[in-house]
PDB file of C-alpha atoms in Angstrom:
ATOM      1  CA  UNK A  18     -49.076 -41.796  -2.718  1.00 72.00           C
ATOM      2  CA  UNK A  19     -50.550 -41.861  -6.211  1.00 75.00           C
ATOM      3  CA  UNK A  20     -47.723 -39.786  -7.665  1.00 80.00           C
ATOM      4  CA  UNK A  21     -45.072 -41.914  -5.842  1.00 74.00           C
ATOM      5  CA  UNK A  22     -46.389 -44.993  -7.225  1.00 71.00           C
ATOM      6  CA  UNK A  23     -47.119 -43.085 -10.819  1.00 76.00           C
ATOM      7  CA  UNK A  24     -43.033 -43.184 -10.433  1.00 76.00           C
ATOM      8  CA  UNK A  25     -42.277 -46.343  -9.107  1.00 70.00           C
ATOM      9  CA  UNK A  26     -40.820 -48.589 -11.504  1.00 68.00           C
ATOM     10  CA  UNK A  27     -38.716 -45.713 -13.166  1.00 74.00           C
ATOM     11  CA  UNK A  28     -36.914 -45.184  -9.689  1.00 72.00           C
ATOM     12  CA  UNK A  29     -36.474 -49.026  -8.627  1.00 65.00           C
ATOM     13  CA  UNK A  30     -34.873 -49.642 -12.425  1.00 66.00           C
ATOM     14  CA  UNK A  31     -32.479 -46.716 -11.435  1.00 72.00           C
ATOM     15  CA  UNK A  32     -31.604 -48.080  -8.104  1.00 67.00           C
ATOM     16  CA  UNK A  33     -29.647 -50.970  -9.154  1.00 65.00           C
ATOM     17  CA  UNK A  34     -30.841 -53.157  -6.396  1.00 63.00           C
ATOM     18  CA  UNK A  35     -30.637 -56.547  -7.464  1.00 65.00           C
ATOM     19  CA  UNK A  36     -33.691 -57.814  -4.860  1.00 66.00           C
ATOM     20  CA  UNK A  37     -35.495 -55.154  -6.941  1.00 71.00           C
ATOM     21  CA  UNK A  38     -36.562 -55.763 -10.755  1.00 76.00           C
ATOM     22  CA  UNK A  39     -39.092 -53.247 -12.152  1.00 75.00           C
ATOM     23  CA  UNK A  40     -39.671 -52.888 -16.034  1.00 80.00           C
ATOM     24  CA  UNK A  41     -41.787 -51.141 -18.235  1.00 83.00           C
ATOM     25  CA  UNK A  42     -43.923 -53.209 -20.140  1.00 76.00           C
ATOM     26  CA  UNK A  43     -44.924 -50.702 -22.343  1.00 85.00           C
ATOM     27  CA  UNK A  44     -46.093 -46.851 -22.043  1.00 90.00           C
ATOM     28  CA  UNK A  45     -47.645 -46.134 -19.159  1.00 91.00           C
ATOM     29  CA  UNK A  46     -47.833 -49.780 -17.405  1.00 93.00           C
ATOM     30  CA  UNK A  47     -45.067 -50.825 -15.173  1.00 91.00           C
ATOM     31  CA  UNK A  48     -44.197 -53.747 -13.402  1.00 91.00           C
ATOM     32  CA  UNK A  49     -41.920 -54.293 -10.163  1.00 88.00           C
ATOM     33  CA  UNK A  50     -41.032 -57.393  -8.085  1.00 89.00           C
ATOM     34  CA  UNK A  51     -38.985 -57.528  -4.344  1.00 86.00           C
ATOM     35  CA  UNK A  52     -37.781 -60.684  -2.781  1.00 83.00           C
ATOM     36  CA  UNK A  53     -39.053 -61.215   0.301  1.00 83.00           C
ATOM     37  CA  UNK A  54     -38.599 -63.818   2.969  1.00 79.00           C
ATOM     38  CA  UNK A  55     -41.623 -65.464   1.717  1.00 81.00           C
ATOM     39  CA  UNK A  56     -40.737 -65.252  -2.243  1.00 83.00           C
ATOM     40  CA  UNK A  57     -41.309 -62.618  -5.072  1.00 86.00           C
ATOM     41  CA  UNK A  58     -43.771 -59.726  -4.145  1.00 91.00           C
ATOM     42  CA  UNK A  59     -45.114 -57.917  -7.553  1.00 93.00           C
ATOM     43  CA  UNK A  60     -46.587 -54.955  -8.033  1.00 93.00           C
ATOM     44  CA  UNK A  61     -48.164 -54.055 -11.876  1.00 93.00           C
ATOM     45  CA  UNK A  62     -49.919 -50.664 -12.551  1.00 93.00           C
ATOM     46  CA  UNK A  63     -51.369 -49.221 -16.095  1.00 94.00           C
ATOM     47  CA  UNK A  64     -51.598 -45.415 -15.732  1.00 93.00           C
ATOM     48  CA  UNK A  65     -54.465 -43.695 -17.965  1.00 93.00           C
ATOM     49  CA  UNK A  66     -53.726 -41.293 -20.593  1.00 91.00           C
ATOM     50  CA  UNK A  67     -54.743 -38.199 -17.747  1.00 93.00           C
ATOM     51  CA  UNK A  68     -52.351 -39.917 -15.259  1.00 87.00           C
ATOM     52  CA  UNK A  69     -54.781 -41.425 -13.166  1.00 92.00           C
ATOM     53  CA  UNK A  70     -54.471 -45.459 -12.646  1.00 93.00           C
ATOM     54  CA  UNK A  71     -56.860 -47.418 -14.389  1.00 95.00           C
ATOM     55  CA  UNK A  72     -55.410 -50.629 -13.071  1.00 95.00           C
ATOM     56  CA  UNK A  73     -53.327 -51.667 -10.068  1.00 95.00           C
ATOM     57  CA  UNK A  74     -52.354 -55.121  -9.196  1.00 95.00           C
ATOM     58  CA  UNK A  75     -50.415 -57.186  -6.156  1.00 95.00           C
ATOM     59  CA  UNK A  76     -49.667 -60.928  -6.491  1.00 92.00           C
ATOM     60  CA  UNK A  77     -48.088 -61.905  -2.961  1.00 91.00           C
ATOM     61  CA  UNK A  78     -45.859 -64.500  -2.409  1.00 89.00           C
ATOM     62  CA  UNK A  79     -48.753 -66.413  -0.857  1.00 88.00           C
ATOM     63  CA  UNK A  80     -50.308 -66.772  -3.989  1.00 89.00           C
ATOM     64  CA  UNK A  81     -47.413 -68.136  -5.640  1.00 86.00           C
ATOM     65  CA  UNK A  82     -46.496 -70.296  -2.408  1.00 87.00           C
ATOM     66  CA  UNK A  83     -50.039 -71.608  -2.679  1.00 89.00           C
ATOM     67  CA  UNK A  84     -50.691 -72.324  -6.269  1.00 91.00           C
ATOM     68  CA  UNK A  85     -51.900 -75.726  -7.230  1.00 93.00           C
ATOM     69  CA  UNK A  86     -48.003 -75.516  -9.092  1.00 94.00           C
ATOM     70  CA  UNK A  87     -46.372 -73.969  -6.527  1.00 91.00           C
ATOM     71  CA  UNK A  88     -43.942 -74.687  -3.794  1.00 91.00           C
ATOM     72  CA  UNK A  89     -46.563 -75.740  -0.900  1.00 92.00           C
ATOM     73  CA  UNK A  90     -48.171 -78.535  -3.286  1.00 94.00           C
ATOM     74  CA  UNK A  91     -44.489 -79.753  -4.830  1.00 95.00           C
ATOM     75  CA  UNK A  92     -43.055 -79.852  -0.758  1.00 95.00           C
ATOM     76  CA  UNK A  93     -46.638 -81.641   0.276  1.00 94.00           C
ATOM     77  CA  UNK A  94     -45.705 -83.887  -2.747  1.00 94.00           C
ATOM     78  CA  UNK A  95     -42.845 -84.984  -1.319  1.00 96.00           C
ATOM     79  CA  UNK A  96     -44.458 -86.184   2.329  1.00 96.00           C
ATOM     80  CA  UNK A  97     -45.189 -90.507   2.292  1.00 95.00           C
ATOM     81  CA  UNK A  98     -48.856 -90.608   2.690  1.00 91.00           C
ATOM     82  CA  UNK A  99     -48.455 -93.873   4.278  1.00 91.00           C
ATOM     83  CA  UNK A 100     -46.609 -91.957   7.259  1.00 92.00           C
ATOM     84  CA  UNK A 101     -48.077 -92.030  10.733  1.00 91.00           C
ATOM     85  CA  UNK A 102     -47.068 -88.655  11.373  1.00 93.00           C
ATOM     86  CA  UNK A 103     -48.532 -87.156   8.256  1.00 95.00           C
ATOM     87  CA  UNK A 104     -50.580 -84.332   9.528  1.00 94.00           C
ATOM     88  CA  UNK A 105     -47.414 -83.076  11.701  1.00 95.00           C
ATOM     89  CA  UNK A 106     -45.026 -83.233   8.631  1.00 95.00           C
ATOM     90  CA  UNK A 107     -47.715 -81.576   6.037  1.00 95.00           C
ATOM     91  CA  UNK A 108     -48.480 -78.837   9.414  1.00 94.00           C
ATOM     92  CA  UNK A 109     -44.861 -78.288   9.161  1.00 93.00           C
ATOM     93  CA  UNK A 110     -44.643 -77.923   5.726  1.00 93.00           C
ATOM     94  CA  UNK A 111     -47.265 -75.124   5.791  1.00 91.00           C
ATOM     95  CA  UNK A 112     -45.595 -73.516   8.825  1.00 90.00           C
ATOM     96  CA  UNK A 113     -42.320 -73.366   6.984  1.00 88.00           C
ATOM     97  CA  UNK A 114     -43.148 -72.063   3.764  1.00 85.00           C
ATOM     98  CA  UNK A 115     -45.683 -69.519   4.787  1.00 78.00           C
ATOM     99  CA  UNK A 116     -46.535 -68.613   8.541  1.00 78.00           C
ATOM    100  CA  UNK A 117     -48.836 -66.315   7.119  1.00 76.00           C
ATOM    101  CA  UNK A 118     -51.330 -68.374   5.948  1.00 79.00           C
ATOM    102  CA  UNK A 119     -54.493 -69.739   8.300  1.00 87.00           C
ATOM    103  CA  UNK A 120     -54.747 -73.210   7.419  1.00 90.00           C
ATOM    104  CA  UNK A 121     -56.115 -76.655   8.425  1.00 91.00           C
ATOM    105  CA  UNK A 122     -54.292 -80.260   7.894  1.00 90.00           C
ATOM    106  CA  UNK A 123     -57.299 -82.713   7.006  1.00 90.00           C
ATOM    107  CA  UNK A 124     -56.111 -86.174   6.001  1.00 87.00           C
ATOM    108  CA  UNK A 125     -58.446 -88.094   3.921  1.00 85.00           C
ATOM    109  CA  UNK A 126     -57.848 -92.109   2.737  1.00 80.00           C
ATOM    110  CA  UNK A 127     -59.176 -91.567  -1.242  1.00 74.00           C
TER     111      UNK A 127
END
């Protein structure tokens, strides 16, 4: 598995699949990205100078669904807090963006 992923981003950049972007950021540290249902999965590595990884690195879409910038907090945004069915609509929100998520709708007056 190490050697296949050693390989990676050369062999996605070859493929031509436009779902698939990989680069090389420099010698011996690549970078690839899918699109997935949920949004951009990313894979980085940095290989060593002997071959081995040093570093290896996964954002999932979660994290960029979730961000305080992201898409759950800009679609929450959009909800009237003044609603009665607030917790449903924000519990839907969730739900839509990313049903993989464990999560709790607490409504607070500030």
């Amino acid at each position: 598995r190490l050697i296949e992923l050693a390989g990676l981003p050369q062999r996605l950049r070859s493929r031509g699949d436009p779902m698939v972007r990989a680069v090389s950021a420099r010698e011996r540290v690549g970078v690839a990205g899918v699109e997935t249902s949920r949004g951009l999965l990313v894979h980085a590595v940095q290989m060593g100078g002997d071959g081995r990884i040093e570093q290896y690195r996964i954002i999932a879409p979660t994290e960029w669904n979730c961000h305080p910038s992201g898409a759950l907090a800009a679609a929450l945004g959009t909800l009237d807090p003044a609603a009665s069915d607030l917790a449903p609509a924000a519990r839907r929100v969730v739900e839509s963006l990313d049903p993989c998520v464990g999560f709790d709708v607490e409504i607070r007056d500030a």
